[in-house]
Each structure stands twice: as C-alpha cells, then as structure tokens.
PDB file of C-alpha atoms in Angstrom:
ATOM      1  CA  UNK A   1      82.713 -45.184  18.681  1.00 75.00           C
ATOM      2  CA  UNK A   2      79.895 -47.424  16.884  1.00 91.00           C
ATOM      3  CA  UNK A   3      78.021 -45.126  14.825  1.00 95.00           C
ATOM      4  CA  UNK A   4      73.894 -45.874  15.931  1.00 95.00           C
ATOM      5  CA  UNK A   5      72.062 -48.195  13.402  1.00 95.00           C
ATOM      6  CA  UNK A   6      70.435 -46.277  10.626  1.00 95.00           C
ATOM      7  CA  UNK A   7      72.935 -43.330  11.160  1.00 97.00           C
ATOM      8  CA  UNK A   8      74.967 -43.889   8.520  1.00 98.00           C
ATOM      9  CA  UNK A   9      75.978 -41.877   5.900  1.00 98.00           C
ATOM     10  CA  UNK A  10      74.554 -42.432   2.412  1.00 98.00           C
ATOM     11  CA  UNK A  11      76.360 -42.771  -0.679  1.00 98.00           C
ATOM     12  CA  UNK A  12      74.702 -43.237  -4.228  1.00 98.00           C
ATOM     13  CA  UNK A  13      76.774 -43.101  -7.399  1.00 97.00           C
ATOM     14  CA  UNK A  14      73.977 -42.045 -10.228  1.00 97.00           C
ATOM     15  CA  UNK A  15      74.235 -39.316 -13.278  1.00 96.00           C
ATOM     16  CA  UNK A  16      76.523 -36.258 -13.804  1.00 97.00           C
ATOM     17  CA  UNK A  17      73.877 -34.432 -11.290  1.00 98.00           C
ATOM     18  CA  UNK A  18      75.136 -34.580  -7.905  1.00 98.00           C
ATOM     19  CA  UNK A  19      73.549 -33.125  -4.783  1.00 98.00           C
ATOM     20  CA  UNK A  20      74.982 -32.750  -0.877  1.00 99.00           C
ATOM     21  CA  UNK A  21      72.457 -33.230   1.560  1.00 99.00           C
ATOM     22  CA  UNK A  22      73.538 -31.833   4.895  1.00 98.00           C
ATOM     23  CA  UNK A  23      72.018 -32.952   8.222  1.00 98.00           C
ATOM     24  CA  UNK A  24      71.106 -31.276  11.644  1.00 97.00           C
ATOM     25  CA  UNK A  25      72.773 -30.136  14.417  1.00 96.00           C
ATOM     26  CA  UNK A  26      72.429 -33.224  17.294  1.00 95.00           C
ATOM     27  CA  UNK A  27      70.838 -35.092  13.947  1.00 96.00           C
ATOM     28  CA  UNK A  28      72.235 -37.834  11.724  1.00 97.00           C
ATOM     29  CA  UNK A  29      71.850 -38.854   7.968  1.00 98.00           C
ATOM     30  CA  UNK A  30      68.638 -41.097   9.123  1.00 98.00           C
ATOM     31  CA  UNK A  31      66.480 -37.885   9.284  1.00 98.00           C
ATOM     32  CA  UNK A  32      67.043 -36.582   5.479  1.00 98.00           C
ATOM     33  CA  UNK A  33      67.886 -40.850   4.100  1.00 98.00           C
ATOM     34  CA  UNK A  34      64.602 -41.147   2.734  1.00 98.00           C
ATOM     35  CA  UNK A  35      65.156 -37.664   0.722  1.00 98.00           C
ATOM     36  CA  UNK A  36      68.152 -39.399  -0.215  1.00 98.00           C
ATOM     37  CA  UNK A  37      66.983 -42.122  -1.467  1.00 98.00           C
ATOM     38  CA  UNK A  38      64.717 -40.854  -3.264  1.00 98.00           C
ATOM     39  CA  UNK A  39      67.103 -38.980  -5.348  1.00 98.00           C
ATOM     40  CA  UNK A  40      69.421 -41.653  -5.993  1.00 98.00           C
ATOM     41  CA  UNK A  41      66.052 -43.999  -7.448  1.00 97.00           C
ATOM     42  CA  UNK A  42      65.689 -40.899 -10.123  1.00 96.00           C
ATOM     43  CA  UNK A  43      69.348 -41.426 -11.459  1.00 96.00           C
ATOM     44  CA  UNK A  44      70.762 -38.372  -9.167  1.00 98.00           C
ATOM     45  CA  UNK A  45      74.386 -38.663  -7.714  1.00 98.00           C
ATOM     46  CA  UNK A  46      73.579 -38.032  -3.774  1.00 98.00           C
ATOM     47  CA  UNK A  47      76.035 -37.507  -0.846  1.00 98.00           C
ATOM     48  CA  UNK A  48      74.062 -37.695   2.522  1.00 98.00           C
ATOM     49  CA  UNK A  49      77.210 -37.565   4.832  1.00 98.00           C
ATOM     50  CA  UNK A  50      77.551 -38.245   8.663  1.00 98.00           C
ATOM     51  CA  UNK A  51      78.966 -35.025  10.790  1.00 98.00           C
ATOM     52  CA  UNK A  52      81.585 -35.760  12.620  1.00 98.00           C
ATOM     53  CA  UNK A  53      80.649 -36.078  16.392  1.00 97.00           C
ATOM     54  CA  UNK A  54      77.148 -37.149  15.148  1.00 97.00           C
ATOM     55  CA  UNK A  55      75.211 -40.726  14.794  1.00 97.00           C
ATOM     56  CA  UNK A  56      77.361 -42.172  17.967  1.00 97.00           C
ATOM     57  CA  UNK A  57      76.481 -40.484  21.601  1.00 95.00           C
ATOM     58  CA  UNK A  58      76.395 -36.751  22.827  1.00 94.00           C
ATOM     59  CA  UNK A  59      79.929 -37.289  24.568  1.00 94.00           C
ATOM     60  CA  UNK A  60      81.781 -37.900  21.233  1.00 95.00           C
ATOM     61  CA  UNK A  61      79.944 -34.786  19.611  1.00 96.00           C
ATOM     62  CA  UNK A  62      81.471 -32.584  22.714  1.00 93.00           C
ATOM     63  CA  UNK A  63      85.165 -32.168  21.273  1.00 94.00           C
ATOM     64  CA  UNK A  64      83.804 -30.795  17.396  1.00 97.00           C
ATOM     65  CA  UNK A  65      82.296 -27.774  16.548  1.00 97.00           C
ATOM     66  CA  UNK A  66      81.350 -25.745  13.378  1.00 98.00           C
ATOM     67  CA  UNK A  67      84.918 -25.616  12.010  1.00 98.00           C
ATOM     68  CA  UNK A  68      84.753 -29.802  11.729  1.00 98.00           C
ATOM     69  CA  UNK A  69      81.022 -30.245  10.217  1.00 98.00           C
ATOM     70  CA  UNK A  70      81.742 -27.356   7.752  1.00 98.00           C
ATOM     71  CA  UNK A  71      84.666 -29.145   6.633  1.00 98.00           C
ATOM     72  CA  UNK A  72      82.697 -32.599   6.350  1.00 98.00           C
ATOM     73  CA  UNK A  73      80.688 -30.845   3.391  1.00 98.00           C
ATOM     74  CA  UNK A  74      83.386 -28.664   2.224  1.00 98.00           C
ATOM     75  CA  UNK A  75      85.289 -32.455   1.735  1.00 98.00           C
ATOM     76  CA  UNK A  76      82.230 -33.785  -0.019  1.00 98.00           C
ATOM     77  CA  UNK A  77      80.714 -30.983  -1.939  1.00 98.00           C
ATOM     78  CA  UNK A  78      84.793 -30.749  -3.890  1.00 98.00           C
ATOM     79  CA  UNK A  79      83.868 -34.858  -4.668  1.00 98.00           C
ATOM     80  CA  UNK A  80      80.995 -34.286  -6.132  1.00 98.00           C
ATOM     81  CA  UNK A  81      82.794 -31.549  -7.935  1.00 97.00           C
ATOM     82  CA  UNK A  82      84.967 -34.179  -9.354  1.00 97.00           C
ATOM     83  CA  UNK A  83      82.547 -35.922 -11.346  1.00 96.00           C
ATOM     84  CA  UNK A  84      79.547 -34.335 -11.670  1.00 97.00           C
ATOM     85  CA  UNK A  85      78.511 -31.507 -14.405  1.00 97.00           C
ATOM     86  CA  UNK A  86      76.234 -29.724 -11.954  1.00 97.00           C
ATOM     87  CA  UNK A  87      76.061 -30.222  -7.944  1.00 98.00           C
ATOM     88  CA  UNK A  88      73.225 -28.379  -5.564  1.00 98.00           C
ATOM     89  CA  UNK A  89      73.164 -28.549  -2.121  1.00 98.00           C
ATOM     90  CA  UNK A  90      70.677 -28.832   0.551  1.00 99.00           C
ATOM     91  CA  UNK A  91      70.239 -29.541   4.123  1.00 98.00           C
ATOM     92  CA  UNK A  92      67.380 -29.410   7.105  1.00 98.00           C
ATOM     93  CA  UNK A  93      68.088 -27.220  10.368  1.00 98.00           C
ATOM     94  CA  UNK A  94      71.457 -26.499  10.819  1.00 98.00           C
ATOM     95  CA  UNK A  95      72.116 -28.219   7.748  1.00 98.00           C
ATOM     96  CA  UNK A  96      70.476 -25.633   5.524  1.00 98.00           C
ATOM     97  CA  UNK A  97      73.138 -23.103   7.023  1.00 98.00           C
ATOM     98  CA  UNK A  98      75.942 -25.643   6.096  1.00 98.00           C
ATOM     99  CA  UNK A  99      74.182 -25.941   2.594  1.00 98.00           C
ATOM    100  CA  UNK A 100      73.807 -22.005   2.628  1.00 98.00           C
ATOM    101  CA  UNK A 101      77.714 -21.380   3.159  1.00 98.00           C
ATOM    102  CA  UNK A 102      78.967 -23.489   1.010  1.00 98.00           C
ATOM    103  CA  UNK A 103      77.409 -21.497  -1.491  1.00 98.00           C
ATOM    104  CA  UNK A 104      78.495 -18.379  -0.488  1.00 98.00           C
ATOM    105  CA  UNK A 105      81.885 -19.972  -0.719  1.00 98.00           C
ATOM    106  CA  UNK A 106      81.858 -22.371  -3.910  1.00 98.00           C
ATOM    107  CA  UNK A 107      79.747 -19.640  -5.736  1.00 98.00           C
ATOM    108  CA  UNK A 108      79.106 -21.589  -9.639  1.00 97.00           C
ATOM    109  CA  UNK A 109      80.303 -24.288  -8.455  1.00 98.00           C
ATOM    110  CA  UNK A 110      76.623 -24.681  -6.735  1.00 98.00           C
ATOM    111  CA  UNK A 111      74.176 -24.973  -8.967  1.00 98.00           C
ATOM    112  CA  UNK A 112      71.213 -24.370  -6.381  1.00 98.00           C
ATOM    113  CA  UNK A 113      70.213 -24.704  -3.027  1.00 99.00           C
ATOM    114  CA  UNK A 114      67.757 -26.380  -1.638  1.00 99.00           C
ATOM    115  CA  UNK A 115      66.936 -25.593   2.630  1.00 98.00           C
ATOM    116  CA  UNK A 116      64.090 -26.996   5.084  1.00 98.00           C
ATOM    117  CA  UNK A 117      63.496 -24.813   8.384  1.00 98.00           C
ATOM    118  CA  UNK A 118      67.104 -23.569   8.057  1.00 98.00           C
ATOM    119  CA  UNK A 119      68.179 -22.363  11.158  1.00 97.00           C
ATOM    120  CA  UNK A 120      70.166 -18.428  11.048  1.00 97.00           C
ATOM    121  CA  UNK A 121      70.626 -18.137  14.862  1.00 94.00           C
ATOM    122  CA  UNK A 122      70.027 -19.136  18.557  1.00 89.00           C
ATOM    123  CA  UNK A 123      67.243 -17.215  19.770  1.00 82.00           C
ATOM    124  CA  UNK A 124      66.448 -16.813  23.458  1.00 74.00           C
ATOM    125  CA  UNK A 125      67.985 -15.303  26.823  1.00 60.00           C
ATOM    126  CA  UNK A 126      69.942 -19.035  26.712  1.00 70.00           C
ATOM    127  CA  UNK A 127      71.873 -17.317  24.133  1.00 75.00           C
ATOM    128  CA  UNK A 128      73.576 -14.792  25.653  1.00 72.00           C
ATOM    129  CA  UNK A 129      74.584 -17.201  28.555  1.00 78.00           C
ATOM    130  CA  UNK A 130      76.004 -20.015  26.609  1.00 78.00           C
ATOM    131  CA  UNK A 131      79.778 -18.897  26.505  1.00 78.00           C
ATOM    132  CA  UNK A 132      79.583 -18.781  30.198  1.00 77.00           C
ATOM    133  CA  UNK A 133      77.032 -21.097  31.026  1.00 79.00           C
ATOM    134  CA  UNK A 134      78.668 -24.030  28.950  1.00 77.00           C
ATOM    135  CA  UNK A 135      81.922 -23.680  31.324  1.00 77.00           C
ATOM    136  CA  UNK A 136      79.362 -24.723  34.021  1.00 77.00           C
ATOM    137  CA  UNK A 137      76.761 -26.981  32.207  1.00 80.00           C
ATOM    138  CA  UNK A 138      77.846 -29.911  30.380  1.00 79.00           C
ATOM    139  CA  UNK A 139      74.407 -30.100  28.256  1.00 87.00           C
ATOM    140  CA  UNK A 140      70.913 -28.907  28.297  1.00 88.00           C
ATOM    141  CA  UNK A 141      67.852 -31.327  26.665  1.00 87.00           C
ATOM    142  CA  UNK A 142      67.783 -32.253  23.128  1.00 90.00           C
ATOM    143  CA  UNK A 143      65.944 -31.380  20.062  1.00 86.00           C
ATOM    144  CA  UNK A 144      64.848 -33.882  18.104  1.00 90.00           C
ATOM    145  CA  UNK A 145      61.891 -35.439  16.829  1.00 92.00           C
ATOM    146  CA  UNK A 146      59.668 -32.689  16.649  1.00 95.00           C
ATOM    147  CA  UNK A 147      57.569 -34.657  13.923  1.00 97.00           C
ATOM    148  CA  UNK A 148      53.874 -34.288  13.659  1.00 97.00           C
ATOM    149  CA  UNK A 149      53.147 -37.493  12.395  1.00 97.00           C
ATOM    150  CA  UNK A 150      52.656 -40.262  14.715  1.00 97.00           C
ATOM    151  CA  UNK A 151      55.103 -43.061  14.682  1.00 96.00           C
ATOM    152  CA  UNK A 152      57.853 -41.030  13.112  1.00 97.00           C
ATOM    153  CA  UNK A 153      61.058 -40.185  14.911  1.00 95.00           C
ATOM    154  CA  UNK A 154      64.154 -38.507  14.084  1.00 96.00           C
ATOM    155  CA  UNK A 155      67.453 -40.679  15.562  1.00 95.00           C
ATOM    156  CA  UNK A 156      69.372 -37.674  17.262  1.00 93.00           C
ATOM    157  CA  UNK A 157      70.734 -37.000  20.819  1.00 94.00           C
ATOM    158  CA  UNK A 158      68.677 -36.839  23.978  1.00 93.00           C
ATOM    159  CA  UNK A 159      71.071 -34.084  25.290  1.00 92.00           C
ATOM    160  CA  UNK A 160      72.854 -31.108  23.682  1.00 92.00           C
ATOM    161  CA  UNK A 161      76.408 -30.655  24.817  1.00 92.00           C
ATOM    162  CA  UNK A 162      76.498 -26.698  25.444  1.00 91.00           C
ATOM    163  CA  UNK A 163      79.974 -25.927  24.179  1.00 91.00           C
ATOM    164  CA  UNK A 164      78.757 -27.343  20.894  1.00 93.00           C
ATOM    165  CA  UNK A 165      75.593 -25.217  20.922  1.00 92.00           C
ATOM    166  CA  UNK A 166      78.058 -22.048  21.771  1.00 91.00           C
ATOM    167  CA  UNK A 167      80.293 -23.202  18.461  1.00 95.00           C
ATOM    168  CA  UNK A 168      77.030 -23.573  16.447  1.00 95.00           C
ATOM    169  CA  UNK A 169      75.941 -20.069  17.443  1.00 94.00           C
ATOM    170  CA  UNK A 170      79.144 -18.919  16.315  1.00 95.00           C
ATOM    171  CA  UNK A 171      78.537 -20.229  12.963  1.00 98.00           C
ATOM    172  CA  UNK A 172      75.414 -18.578  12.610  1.00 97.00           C
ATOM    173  CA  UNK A 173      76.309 -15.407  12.825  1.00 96.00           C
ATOM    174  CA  UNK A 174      79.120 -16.162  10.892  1.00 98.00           C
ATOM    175  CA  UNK A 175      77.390 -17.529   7.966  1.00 98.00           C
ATOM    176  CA  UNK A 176      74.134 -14.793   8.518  1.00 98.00           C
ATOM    177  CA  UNK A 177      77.199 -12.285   7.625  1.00 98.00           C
ATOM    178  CA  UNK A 178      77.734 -14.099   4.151  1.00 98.00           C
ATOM    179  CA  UNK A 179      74.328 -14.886   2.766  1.00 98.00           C
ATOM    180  CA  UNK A 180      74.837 -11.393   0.721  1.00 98.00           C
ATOM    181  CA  UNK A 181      77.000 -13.725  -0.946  1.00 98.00           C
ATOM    182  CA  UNK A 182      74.386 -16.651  -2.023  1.00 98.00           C
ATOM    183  CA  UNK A 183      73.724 -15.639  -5.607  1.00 98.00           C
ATOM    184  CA  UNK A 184      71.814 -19.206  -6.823  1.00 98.00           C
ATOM    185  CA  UNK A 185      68.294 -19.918  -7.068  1.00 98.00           C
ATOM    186  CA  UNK A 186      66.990 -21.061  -3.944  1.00 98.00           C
ATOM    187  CA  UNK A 187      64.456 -23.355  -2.774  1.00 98.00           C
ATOM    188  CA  UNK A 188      63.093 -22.446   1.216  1.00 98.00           C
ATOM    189  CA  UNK A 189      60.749 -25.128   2.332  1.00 98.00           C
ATOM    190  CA  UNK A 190      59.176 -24.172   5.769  1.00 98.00           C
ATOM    191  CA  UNK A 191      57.189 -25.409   8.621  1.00 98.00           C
ATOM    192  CA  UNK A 192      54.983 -22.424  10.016  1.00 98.00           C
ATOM    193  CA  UNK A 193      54.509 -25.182  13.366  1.00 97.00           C
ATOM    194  CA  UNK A 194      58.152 -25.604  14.063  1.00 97.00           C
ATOM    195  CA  UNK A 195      58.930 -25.833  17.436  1.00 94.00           C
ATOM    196  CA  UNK A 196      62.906 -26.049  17.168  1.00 94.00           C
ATOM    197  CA  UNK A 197      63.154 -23.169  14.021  1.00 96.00           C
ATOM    198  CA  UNK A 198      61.018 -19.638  14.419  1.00 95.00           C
ATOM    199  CA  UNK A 199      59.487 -18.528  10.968  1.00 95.00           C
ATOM    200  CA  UNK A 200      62.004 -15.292  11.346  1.00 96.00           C
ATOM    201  CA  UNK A 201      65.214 -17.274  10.624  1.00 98.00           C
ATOM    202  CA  UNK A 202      63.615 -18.163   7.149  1.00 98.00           C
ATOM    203  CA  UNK A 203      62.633 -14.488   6.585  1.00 98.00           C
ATOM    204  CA  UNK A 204      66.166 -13.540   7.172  1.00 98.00           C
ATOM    205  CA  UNK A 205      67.739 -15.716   5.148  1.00 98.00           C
ATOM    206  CA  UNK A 206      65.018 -14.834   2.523  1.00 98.00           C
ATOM    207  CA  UNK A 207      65.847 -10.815   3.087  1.00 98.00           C
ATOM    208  CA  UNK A 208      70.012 -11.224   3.201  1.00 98.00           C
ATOM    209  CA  UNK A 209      70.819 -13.808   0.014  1.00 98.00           C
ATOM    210  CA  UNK A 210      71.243 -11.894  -3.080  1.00 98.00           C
ATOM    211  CA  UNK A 211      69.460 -14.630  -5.267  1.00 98.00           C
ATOM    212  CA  UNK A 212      67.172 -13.483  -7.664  1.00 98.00           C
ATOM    213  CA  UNK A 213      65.109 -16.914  -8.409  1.00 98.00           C
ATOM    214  CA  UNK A 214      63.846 -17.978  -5.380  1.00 98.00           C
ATOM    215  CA  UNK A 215      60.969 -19.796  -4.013  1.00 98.00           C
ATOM    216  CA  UNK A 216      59.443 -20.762  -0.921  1.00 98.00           C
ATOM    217  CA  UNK A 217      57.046 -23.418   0.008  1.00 98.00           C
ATOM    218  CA  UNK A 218      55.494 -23.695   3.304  1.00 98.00           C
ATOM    219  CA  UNK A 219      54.903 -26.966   4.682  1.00 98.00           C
ATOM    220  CA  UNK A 220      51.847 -27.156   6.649  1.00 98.00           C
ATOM    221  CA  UNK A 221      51.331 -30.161   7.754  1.00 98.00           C
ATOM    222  CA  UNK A 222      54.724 -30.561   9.634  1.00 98.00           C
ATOM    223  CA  UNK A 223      57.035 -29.815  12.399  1.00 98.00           C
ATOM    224  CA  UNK A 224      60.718 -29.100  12.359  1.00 98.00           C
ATOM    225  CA  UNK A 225      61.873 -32.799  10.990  1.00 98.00           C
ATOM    226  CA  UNK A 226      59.390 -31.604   7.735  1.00 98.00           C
ATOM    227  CA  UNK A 227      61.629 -34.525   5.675  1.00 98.00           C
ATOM    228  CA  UNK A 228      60.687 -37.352   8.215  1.00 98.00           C
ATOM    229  CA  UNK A 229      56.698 -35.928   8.401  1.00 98.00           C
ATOM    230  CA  UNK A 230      53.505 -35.264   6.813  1.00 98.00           C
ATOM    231  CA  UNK A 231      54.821 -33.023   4.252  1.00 98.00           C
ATOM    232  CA  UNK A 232      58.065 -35.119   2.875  1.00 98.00           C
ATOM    233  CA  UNK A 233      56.703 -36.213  -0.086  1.00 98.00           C
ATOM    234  CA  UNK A 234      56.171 -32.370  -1.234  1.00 98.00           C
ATOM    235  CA  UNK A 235      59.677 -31.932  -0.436  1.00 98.00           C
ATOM    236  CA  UNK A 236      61.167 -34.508  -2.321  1.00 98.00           C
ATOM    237  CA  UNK A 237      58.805 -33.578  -5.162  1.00 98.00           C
ATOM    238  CA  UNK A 238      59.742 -30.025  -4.911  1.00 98.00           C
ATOM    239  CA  UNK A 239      63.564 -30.338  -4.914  1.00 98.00           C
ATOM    240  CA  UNK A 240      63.159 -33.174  -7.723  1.00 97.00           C
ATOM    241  CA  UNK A 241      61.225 -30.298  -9.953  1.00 97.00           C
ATOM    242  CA  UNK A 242      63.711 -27.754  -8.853  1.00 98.00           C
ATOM    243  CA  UNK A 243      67.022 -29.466  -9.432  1.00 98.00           C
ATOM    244  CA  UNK A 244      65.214 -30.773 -13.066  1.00 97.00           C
ATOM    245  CA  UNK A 245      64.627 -26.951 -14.078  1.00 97.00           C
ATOM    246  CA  UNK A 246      67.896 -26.318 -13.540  1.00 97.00           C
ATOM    247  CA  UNK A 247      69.678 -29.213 -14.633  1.00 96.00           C
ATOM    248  CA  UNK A 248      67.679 -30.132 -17.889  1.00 86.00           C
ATOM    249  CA  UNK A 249      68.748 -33.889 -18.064  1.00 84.00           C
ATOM    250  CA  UNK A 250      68.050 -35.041 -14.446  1.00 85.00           C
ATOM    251  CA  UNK A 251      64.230 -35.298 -16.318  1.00 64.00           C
ATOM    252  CA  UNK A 252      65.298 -37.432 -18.889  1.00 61.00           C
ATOM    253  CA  UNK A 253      67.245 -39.642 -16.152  1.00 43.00           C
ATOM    254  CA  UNK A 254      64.058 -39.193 -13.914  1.00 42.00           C
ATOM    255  CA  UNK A 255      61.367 -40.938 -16.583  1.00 40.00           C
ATOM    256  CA  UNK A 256      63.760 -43.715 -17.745  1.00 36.00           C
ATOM    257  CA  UNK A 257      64.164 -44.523 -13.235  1.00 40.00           C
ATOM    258  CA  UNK A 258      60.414 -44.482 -13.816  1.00 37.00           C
ATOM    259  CA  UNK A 259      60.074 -41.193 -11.132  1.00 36.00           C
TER     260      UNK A 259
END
C-alpha cells in the first residue's frame, strides 16, 4: 500500500550523535519531521522511522500490533548503534513508551531519553471491554490532531482499529512493568491540556524509572501533538540542550550548522 504523502520516514546521516525518534500510535513520521529536521540541520544523525501498519490506511494497520512497531525501533536503534558514539531516543504518545523500552532493554547503549505526553496506559471503562469488544467492533474514532494552534494538523487515521488498541494496551502494561529498569537521564515534556494523554501517565512514568537526572518541562501552550503546536520550538530547543549536555560535541557540531 502507498504510504500517504508526507508520511515518510526520515533519514539524516550527520555526526557520531545519533537519535531515534519514535512516532504515535495511529500517527506517522509527519507529526515529529519537523523535530527531525531540526536535528539533522545541527549536525545530529536522526532516524524518524515509519511503523509498520502506519502512514497508509487504518485497514493495513489492523494485522500489526506492539510486537511489530517495537521491533521497527529495536531494528533502527541497533543501526544507529553501528555508527554512532552515543544514540538517545525519543518519541511523542505511544512513541515515548517505544522510546522508554528500548531503554529499559538497550540500557548504555541509550544515552538519554527524550518523551512528549508519553502515554503508560488506556484509561477508561473502554478499557476493560476492548478484548471483547474488538471481536465485535472493527474500530472506534481516531485520535489525532489534537493541536492547539490553528492551521496545524497531525496526518494520522480517522479510525482506530480496536484489536490494535487491545495490542497497544498490552504493551503498556508491559512496558509500565519495566520502567524500574530506565536508568538514563530523562527529558518529560508535557502538555497539562492534552486531550488524548492524562497528566497521570507522565507522573507514573516519572514515579517508576529509576533515573536519577531527570527533568520535566510542561508545555503550556499545547495539546497532545505538542511537536506540531505552539510549544515545538521549546521542544526542539530543549532536547537540542539536553542531548548537548550529554554528548559534549553535538555543541561544537551545533555552532559550526549555525544552530
């Protein structure tokens, strides 16, 4: 299946600093490519891939489920391994749960981690119905685009197909067991008006990592899709400045890119 226009992943071959940036759930690589972007102009290696089932139409997303888009970053994060001296990982939504168990499961391999409105777990009395309800429902309505700033939309599906959304509340819980396990700094970057994300799936990622350097920025001008809105300058900004602290020469490579 064609994958949409502007759904594409992204692929940037820059300096020995590499960093994974992990989409949504429903999403595609358009919502986080002008993050992307602008870490490739500041001499950054970037991977921005596209999850498989993702970027096309709901009905191809239908057959995958966590165990596929895990493995899409798993693939890409042991690249960037290759030939880069320090890789971090980030990701929006469901992405910043991707981001957050690779992690757990690469431990120094990841230099940091970097998460907007990650999502921890499907909240609601919807819940608790999906593994029977998605035997009788093909899909329920979609999330995306909930941007605050006008004339900005997120290219994602109109419809969520329900055995998906039981596989992706699966891998919640799965990775909310191993965040005990995330041991590298962390940057949380949150949207206290998110209409897709509560506030309480940042505070429990915040209470179960075991990272001692963390930080958390809230983003108040913005809505769930914080990297497409009001606030995505402050996010690029503040993962630039994080990844630099921690990787000394992604400053030098930053002023000679002119960022």
């Amino acid at each position: 299946m064609a994958v949409l226009p502007g759904a594409e992943p992204y692929r940037h071959e820059g300096g020995e600093v590499g960093v994974l940036l992990c989409h949504g759930f429903t999403g595609s690589p358009q919502s986080l490519r002008p993050w992307a972007e602008y870490l490739a102009e500041r001499g950054l290696t970037v991977s921005l891939p596209l999850l498989p089932g993702h970027g096309t139409r709901w009905e191809d997303m239908q057959v995958t489920g966590w165990q596929d888009w895990y493995a899409e970053v798993d693939r890409e994060l042991r690249a960037l391994g290759e030939r880069c001296a320090q890789v971090f990982v980030a990701g929006l939504s469901m992405g910043g749960a991707l981001a957050l168990r690779l992690a757990a499961k690469h431990g120094d391999a990841v230099s940091g981690v970097i998460v907007v409105n990650p999502a921890n777990k499907v909240h609601g009395l919807s819940a608790y119905a999906l593994p029977v309800a998605r035997h009788l429902v093909r899909t329920t309505k979609g999330i995306a685009s909930d941007i605050a700033k006008p004339g900005s939309a997120e290219l994602g599906y109109d419809r969520v197909p329900l055995h998906c959304a039981h596989s992706v509340r699966t891998f919640f819980r799965l990775v909310d067991g191993e965040l005990p396990q995330v041991t590298q700094p962390l940057l949380l970057l949150r949207s206290p008006q998110d209409h897709v994300v509560p506030p309480a799936d940042s505070a429990r990622i915040l209470s179960r990592v075991s990272s001692v350097d963390v930080r958390e920025v809230l983003l108040e001008q913005s809505y769930h899709v914080a990297t497409l809105d009001h606030d995505a300058e402050r996010i690029f900004e503040e993962s630039l400045a994080f990844i630099g602290r921690l990787a000394p020469s992604v400053g030098k490579e930053g002023t000679t890119a002119g960022g």
